[in-house]
Tab-separated table of C-alpha atoms and ligand atoms in Angstrom:
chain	number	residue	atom	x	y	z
A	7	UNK	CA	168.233	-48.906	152.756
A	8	UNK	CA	166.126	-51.966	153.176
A	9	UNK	CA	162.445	-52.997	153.108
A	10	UNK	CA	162.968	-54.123	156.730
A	11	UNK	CA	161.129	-52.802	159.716
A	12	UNK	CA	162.889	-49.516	161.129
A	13	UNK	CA	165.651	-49.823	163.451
A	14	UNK	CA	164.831	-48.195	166.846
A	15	UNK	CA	167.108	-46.613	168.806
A	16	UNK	CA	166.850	-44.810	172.749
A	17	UNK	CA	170.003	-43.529	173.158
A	18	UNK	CA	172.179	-40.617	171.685
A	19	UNK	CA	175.188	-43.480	171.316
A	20	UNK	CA	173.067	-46.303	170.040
A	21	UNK	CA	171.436	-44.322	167.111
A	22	UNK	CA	174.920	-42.716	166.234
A	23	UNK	CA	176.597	-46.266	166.288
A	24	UNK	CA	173.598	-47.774	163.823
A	25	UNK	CA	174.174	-44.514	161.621
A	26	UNK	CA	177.784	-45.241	161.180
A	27	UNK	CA	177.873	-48.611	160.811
A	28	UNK	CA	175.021	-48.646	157.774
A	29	UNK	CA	177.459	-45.744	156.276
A	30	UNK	CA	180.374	-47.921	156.589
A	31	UNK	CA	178.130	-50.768	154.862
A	32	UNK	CA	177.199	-48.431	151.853
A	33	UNK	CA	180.688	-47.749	151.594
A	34	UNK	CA	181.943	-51.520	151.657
A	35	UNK	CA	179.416	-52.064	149.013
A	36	UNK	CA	181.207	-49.251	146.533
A	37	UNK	CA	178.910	-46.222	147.474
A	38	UNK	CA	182.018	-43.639	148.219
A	39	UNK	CA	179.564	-40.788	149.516
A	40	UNK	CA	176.847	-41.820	151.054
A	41	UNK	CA	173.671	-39.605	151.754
A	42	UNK	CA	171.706	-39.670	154.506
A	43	UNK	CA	168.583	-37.853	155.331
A	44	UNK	CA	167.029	-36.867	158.622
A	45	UNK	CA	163.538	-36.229	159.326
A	46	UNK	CA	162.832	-34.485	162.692
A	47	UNK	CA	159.345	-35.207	163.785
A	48	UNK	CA	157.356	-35.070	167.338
A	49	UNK	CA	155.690	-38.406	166.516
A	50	UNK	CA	151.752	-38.579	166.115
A	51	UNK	CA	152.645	-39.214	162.352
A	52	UNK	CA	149.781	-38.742	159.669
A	53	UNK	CA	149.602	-38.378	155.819
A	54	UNK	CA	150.692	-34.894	156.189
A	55	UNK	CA	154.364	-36.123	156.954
A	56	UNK	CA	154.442	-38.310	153.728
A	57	UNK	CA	155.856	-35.865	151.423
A	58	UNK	CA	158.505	-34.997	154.244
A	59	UNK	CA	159.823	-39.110	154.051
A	60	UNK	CA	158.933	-39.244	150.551
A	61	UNK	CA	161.143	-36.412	149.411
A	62	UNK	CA	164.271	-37.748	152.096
A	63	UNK	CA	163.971	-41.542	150.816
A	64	UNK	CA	164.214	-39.987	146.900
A	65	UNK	CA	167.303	-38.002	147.406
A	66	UNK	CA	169.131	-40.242	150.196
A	67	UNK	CA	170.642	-43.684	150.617
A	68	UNK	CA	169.475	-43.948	154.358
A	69	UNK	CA	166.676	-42.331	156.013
A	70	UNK	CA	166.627	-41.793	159.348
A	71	UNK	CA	163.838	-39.994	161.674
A	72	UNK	CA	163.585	-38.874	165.008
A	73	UNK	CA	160.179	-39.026	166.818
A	74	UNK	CA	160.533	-36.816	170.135
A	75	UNK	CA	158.119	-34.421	171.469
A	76	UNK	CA	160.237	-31.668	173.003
A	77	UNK	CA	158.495	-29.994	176.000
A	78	UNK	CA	161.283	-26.645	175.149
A	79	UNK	CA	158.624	-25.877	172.104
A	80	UNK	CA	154.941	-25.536	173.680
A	81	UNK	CA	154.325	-22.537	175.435
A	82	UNK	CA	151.084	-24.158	177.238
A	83	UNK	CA	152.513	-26.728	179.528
A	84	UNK	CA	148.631	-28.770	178.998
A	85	UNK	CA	149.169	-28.744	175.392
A	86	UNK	CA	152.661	-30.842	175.924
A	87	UNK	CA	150.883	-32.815	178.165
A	88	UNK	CA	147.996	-33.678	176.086
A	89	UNK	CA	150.263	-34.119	173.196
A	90	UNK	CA	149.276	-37.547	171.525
A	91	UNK	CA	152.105	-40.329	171.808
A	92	UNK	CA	151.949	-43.507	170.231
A	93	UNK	CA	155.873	-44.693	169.378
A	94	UNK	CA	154.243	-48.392	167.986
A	95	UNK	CA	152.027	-46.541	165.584
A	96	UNK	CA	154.952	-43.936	164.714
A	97	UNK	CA	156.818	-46.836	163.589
A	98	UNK	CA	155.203	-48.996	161.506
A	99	UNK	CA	154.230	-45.219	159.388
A	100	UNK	CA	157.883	-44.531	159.396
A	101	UNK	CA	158.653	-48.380	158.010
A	102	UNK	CA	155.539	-48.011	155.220
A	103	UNK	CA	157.737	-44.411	154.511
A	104	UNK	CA	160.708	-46.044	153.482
A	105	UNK	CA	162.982	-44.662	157.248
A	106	UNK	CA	165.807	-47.070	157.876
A	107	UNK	CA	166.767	-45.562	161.363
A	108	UNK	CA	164.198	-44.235	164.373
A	109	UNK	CA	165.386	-42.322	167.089
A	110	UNK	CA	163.331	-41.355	169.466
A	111	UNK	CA	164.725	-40.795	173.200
A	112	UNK	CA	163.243	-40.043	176.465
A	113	UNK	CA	162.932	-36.468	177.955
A	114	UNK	CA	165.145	-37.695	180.554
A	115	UNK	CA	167.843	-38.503	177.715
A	116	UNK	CA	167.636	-35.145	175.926
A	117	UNK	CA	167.207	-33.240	178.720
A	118	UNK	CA	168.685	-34.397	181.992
A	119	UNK	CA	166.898	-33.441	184.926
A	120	UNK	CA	163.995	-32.279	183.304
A	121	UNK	CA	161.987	-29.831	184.211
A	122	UNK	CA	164.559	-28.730	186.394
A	123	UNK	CA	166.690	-26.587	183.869
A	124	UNK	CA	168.107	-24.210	182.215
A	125	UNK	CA	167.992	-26.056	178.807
A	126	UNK	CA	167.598	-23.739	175.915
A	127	UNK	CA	171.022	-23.802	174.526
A	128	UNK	CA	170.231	-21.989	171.143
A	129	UNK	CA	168.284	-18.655	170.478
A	130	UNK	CA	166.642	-18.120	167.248
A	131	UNK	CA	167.344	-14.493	168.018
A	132	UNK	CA	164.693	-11.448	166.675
A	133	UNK	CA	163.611	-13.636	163.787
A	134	UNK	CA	162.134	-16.307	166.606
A	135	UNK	CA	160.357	-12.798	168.119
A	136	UNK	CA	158.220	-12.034	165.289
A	137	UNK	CA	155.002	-13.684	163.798
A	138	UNK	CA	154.311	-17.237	165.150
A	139	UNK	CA	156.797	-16.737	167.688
A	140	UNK	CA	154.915	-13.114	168.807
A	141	UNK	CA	152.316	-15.643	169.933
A	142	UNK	CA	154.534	-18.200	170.983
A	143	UNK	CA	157.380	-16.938	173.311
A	144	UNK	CA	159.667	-19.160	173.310
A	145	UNK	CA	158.635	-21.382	170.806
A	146	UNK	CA	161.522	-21.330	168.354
A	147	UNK	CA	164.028	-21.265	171.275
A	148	UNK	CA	163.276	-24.784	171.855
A	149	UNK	CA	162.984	-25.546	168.517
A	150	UNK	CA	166.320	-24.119	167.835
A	151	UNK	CA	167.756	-26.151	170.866
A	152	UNK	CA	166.278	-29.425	170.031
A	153	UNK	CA	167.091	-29.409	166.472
A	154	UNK	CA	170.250	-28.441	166.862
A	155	UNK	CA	170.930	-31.522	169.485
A	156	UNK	CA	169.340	-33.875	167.052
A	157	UNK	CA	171.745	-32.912	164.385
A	158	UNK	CA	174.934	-33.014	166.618
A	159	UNK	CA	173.446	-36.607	167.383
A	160	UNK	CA	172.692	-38.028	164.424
A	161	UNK	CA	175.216	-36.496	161.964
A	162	UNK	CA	176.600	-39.036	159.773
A	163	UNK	CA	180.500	-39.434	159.925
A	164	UNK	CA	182.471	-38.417	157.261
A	165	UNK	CA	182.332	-38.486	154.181
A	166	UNK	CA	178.918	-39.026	154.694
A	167	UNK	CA	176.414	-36.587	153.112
A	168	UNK	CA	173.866	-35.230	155.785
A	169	UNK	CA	170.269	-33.737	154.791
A	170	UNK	CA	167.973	-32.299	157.065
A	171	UNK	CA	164.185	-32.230	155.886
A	172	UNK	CA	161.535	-29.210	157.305
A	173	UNK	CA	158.425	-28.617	155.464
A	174	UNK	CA	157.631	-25.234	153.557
A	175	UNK	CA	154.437	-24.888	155.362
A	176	UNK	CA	156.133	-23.908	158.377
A	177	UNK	CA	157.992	-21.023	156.891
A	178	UNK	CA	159.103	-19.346	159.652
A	179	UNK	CA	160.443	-22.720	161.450
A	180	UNK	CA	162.366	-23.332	157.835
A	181	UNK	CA	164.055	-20.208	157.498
A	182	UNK	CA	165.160	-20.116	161.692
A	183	UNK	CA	166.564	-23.713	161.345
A	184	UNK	CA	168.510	-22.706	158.038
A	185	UNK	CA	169.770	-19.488	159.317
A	186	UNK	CA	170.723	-21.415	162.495
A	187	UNK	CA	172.701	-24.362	160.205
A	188	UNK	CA	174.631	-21.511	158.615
A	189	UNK	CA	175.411	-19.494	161.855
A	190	UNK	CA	176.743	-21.950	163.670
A	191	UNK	CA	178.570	-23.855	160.559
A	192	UNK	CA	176.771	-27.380	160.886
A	193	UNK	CA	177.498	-29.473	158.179
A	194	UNK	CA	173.702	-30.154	157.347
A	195	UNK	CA	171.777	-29.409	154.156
A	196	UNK	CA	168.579	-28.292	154.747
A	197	UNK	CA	166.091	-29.083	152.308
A	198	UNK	CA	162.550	-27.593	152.174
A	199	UNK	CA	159.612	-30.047	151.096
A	200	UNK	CA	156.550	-28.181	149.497
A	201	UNK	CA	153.629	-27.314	150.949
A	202	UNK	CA	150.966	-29.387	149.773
A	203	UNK	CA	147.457	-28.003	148.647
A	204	UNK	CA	143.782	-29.361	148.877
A	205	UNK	CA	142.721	-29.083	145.102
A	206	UNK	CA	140.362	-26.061	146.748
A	207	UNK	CA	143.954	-24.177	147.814
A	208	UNK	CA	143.732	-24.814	150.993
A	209	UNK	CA	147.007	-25.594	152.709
A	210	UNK	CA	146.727	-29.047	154.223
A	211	UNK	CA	147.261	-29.632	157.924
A	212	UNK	CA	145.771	-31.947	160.564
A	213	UNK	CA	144.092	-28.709	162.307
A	214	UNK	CA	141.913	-28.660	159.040
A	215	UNK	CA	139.836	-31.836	160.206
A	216	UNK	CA	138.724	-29.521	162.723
A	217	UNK	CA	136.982	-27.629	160.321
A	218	UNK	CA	133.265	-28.135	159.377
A	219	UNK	CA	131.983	-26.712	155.773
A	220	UNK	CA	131.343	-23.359	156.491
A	221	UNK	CA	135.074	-23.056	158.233
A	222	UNK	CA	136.782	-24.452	154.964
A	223	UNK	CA	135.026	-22.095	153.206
A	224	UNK	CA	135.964	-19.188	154.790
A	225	UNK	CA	139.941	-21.144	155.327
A	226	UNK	CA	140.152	-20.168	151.807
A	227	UNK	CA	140.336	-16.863	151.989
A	228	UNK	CA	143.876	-17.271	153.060
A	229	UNK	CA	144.567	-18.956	150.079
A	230	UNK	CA	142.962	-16.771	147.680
A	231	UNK	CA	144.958	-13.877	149.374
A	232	UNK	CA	148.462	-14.932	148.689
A	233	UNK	CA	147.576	-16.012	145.481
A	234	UNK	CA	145.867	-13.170	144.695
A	235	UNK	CA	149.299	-11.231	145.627
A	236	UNK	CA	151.024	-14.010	143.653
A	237	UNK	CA	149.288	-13.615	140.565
A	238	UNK	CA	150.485	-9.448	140.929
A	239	UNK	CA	154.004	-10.237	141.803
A	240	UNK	CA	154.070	-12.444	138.400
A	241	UNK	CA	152.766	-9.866	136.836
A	242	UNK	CA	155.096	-7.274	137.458
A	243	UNK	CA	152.555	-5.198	139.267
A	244	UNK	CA	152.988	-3.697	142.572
A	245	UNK	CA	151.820	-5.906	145.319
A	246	UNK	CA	148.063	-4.637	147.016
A	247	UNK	CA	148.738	-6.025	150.594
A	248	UNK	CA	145.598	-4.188	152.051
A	249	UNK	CA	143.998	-5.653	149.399
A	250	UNK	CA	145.176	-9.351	150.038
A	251	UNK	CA	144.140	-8.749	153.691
A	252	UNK	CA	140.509	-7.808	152.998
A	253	UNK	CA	139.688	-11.165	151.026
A	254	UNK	CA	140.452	-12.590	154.411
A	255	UNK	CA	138.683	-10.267	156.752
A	256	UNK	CA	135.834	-10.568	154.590
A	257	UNK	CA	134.819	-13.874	155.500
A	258	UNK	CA	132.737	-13.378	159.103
A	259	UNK	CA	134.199	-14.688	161.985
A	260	UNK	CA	137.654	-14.659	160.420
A	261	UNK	CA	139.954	-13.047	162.474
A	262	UNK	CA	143.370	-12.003	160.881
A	263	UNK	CA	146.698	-12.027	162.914
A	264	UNK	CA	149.189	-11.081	160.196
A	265	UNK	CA	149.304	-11.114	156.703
A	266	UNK	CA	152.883	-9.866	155.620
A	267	UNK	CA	155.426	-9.941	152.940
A	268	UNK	CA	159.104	-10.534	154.167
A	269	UNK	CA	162.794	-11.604	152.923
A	270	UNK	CA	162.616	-15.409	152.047
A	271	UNK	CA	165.932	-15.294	154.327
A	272	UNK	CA	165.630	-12.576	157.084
A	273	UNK	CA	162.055	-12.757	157.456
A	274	UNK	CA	162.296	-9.341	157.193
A	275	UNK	CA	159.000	-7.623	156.174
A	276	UNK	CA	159.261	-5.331	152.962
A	277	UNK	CA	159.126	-1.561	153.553
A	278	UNK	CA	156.301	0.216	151.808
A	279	UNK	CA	158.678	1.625	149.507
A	280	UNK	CA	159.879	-2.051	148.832
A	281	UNK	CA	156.039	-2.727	148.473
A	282	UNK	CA	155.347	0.607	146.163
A	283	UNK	CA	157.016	-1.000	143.170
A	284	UNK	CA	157.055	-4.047	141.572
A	285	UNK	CA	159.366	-6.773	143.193
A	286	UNK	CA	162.680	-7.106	142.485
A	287	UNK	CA	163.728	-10.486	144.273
A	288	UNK	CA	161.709	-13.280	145.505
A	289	UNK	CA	159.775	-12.624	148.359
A	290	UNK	CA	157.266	-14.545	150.750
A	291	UNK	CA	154.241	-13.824	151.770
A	292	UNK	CA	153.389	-14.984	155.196
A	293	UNK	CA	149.385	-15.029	157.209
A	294	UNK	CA	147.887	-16.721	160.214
A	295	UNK	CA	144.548	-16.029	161.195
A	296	UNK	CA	141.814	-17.780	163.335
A	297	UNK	CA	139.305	-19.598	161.527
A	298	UNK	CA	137.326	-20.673	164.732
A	299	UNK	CA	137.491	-23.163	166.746
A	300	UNK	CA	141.355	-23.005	164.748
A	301	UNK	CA	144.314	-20.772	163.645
A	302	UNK	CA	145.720	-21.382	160.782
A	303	UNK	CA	148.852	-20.300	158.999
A	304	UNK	CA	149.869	-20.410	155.104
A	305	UNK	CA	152.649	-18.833	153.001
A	306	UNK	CA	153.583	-18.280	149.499
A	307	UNK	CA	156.832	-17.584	148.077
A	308	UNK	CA	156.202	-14.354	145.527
A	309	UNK	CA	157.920	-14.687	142.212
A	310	UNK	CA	158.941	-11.286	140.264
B	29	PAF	O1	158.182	-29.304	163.026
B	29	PAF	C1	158.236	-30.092	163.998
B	29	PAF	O2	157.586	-31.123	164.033
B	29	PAF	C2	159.148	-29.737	165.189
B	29	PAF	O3	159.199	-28.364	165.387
B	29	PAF	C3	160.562	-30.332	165.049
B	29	PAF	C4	161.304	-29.762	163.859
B	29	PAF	C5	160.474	-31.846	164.932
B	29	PAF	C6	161.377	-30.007	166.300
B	29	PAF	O4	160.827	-30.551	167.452
């Protein structure tokens, strides 16, 4: 809303009390609906998260962001531990993005009496089970729980708009947090932000700078497989998944997890019959694999 530096706020009350009174200030000033959009983050803010601010300060009159790094999400307690933290430097990024409003509370706040639980609240259900969360147990439970905290938090009042932003390069994270919005009937709209590509295809993520020349190389494989089935599904042909999955385990060292086509929605994977004739819907095509020392994960959506 301004070129000011972000408001910070610690506290559940104190965010929702800077929330409403901005509203109520956009609506003094002849704005009858205002929007706001929320981007969930776990700090450690780079580049990547640009096009996640960029997209919420286009579409929205106030952009607020929550930096919290929610322990319910990592299945390796170390990881969490070793997670970088640096609220100062999370700030001014946020305030260069264009984010009005920062909340970013203590474990202790979210979480009282953390470690000592139970706190998942929310289950993402089978489609939290399958792919990243076959690897992760757990993992989407806590995502599930936290995001659905933040939004009870930070919802606007009435007759505010509220938008919640998730990038397309977590797919899986995208369509869980949707489904969740619409099973539970929170007034949210969750908008996707596109995956953004190296000009060599390669999906950008800050994993990637782990990478030396050979790895990006051989990264690319991934790419080339989902647009190798995208280039079929435009076509109108039926889609070669074995095929797809060899350009990947044909670079050495590469070690495929999954490479699978699913419902956009469900996550569902095609049957073979589904996958026998040409497409009849959109569809998305989803792959991790290990590119040593890193795994990496891409998707696609597949146009008919
Ligand atoms: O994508 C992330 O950074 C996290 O999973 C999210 C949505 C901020 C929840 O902690």
């Amino acid at each position: 809303m301004t070129d000011q530096q972000a408001l910070l706020a610690t506290t559940a009350d104190a965010a929702k009390s800077l929330i409403a009174q901005q509203v109520a200030e956009l609506i003094e000033a002849g704005n009858p609906r205002p929007t706001v959009g929320l981007v969930p983050t776990m700090g450690a803010l780079h580049d990547g998260h640009g096009a996640l601010f960029q997209q919420a300060r286009d579409e929205n009159d106030l952009v607020v962001a929550s930096v919290f790094v929610n322990p319910l999400q990592f299945d390796q307690p170390e990881d969490y531990e070793h997670y970088p933290r640096d609220l100062t430097a999370d700030l001014e990024l946020i305030t260069e993005y264009g984010g009005d409003i920062v909340f970013a509370p203590s474990t202790e706040h979210m979480y009282p009496g953390y470690p000592a639980g139970p706190h998942i609240t929310v289950s993402a259900g089978q489609m939290g089970q399958m792919f990243e969360g076959a690897s992760r147990p757990g993992h989407f439970d806590g995502v599930c729980t936290v995001v659905a905290k933040l939004w009870n938090i930070l919802m606007p009042p009435s007759p505010a708009v509220f938008r919640s932003y998730f990038g397309q390069k977590d797919a899986q994270q995208l369509a869980i947090v949707t489904r969740m919005a619409k099973d539970l009937n929170i007034d949210v709209e969750i908008c996707p932000v596109d995956l953004v590509r190296a000009p060599s295809g390669l999906a950008l993520s800050s994993r990637n700078v782990r990478l030396d020349d050979h790895g990006m190389e051989k990264a690319l494989g991934l790419s080339k497989a989902l647009h190798y089935l995208a280039d079929q599904a435009t076509q109108g042909e039926p889609l070669d998944v074995s095929a797809a999955r060899d350009i990947i385990r044909a670079q050495e060292n590469v070690d495929l997890d999954y490479l699978e086509i699913v419902d956009p929605e469900t996550l569902t994977p095609l049957s073979d019959e589904q996958l026998a004739v040409p497409l009849e819907r959109e569809a998305l095509a989803l792959v991790a694999a290990w590119v040593p020392p890193v795994r990496l994960i891409d998707n696609m959506l597949l146009a008919p």
